[in-house]
Coordinates of C-alpha atoms in Angstrom, one line a residue:
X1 CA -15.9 11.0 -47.2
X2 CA -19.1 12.5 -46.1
X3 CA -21.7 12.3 -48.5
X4 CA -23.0 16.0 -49.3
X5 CA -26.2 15.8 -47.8
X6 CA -23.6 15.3 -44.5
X7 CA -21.9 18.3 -45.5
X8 CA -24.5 20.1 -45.6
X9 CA -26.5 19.3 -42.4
X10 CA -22.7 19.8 -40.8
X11 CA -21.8 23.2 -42.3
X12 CA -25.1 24.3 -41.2
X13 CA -24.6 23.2 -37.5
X14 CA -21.7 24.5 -37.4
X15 CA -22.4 28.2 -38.5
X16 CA -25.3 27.4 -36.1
X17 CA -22.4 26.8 -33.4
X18 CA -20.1 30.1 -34.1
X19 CA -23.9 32.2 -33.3
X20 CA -24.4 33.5 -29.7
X21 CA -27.7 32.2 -30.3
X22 CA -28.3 28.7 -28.6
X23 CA -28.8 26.5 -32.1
X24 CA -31.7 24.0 -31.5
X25 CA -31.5 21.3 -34.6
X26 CA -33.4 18.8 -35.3
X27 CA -31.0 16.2 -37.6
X28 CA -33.5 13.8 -39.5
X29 CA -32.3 11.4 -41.2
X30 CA -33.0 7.0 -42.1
X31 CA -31.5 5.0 -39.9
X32 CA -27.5 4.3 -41.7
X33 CA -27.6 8.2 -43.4
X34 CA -24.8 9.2 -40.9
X35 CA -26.7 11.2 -38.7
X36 CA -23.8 10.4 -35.7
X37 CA -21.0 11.5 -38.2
X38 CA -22.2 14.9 -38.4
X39 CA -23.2 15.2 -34.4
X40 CA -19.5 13.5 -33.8
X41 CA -17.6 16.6 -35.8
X42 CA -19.8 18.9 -34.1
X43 CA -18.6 17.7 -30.8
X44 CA -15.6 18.2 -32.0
X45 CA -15.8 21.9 -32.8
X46 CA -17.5 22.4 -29.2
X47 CA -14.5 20.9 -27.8
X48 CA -12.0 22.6 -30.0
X49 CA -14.1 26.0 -28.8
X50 CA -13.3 24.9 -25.2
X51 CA -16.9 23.7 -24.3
X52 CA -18.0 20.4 -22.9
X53 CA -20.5 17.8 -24.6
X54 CA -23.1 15.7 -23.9
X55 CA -24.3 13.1 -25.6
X56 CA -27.6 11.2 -24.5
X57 CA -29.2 8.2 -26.2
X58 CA -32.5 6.5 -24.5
X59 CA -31.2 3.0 -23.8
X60 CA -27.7 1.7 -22.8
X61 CA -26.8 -0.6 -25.8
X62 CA -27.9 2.8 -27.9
X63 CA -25.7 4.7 -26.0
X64 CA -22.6 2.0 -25.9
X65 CA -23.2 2.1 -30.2
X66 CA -22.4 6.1 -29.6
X67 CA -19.1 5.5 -26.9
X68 CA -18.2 2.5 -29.0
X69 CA -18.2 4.9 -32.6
X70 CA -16.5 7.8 -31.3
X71 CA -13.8 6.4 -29.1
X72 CA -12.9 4.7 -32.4
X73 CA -13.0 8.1 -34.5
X74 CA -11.5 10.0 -31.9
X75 CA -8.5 7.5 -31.1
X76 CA -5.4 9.7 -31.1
X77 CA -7.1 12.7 -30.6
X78 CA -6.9 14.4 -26.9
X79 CA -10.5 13.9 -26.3
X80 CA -11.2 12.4 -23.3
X81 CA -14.4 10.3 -23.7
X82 CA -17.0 9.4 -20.2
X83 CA -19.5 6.8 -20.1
X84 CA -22.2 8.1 -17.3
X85 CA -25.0 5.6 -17.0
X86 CA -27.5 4.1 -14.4
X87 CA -25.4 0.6 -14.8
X88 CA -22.2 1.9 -13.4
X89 CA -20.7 0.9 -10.1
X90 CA -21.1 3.5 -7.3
X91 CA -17.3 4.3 -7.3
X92 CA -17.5 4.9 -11.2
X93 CA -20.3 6.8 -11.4
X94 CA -18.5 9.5 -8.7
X95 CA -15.6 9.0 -10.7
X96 CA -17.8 10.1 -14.0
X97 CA -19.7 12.5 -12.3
X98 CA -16.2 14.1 -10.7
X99 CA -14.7 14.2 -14.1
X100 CA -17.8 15.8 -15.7
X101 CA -17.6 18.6 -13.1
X102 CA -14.5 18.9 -12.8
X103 CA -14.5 19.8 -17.1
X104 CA -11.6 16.6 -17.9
X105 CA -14.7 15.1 -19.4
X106 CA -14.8 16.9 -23.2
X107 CA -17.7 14.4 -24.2
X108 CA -19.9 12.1 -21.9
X109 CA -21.9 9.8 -23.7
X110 CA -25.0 8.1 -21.8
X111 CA -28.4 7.3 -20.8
X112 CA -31.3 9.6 -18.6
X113 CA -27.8 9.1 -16.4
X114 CA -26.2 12.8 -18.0
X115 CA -29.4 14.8 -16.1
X116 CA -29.8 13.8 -12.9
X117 CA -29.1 16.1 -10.2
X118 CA -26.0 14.9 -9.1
X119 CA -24.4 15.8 -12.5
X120 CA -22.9 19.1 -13.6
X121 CA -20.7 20.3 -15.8
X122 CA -17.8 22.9 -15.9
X123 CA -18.5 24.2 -19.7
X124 CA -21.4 22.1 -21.5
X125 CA -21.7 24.1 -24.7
X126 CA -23.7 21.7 -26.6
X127 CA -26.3 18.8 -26.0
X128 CA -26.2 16.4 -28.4
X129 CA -29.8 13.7 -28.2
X130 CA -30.5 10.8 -30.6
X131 CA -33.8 9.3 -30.9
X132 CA -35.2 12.9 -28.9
X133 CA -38.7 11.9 -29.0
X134 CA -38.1 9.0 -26.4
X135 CA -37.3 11.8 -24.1
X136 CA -39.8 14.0 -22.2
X137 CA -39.9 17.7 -22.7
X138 CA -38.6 18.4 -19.3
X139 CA -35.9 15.3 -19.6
X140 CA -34.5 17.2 -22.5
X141 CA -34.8 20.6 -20.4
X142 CA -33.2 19.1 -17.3
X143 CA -30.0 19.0 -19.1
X144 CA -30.0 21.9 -21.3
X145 CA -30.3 23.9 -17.7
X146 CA -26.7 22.7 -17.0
X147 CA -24.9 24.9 -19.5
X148 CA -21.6 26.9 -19.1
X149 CA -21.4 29.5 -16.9
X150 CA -20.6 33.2 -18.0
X151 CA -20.1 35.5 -15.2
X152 CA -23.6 35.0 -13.3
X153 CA -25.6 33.4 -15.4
X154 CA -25.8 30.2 -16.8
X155 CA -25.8 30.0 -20.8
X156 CA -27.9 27.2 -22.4
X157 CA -25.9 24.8 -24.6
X158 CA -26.3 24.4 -28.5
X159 CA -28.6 21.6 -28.9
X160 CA -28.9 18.2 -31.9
X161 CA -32.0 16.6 -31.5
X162 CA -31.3 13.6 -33.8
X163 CA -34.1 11.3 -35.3
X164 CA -34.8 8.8 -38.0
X165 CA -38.7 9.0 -37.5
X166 CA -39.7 12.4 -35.6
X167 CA -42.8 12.5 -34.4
X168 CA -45.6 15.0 -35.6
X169 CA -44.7 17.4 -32.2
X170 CA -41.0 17.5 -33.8
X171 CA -41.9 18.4 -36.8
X172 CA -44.6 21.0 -36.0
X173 CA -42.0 22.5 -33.4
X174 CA -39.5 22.7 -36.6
X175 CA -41.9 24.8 -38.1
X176 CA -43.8 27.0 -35.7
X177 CA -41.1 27.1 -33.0
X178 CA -37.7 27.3 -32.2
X179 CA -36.4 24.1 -33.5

């Protein structure tokens, strides 16, 4: 069971989610509170919506933690799952990147891997990022740029910016800007 300060952070991403508005969240927690809980079963609404997910963690062993977790919760669920790092073998990483664009990916979990140029995706709809302040403003931008498509435009994804120890940019962004 989710503890209710879970529920809470979740049923407010999640009315964040159903808005037209792009959420961007910051989820603060200790390290152990459950903050990848909460940002796995708001995957799961983007995907039940029909949107894509990304899911970006600053190292690998980080990021295989994250792959690890949710292909155990997600076992038995038709969620298909993509590890997209720098580590992968030429052949796999145009497999990943192939799958990504081609939307069979619903989440792809990885490294500074998930931005580069050679990735796209057919319907991101929301970015998830743990440990955001080991990522550069323009990291972060890089991938929020590859959201879903409607009509011409491209729409930027929800974002979840996790973090057990934001730093004070975070923080003042949560309160003077749009975070």
């Amino acid at each position: 069971r989710l503890t209710a300060p879970q529920e809470r952070a979740l049923g407010e991403t999640l009315a964040d989610l159903g808005r037209a508005t792009p959420m961007t969240r910051l989820l603060q927690g200790d390290v152990g509170s459950g903050k990848t809980i909460v940002a796995a079963l708001a995957a799961l609404a983007a995907v039940e919506a029909g949107y894509q997910v990304a899911f970006m963690a600053p190292t690998e062993l980080l990021a295989e933690q994250h792959f690890n977790k949710l292909s155990h919760w997600l076992a038995g669920l038709p969620v298909t799952i993509t590890w997209l790092t720098g580590s992968l073998t030429a052949a796999e990483l145009k497999a990943a990147q192939a799958a990504c664009a081609r939307g069979e990916t619903h989440i792809a979990i990885g490294t500074h891997a998930l931005f580069q140029k050679k990735v796209s995706f057919a319907r991101l709809g929301l970015v998830v990022v743990d440990e955001q302040h080991r990522f550069g403003v323009e990291q972060r931008l890089a991938l929020r740029s590859r959201g879903a498509r409607d009509s011409e435009r491209a729409l930027a994804p929800h974002t979840l910016m996790m973090s057990a120890t934001p730093i004070p940019r975070s923080l003042a962004m949560s309160y003077y800007a749009d975070l």
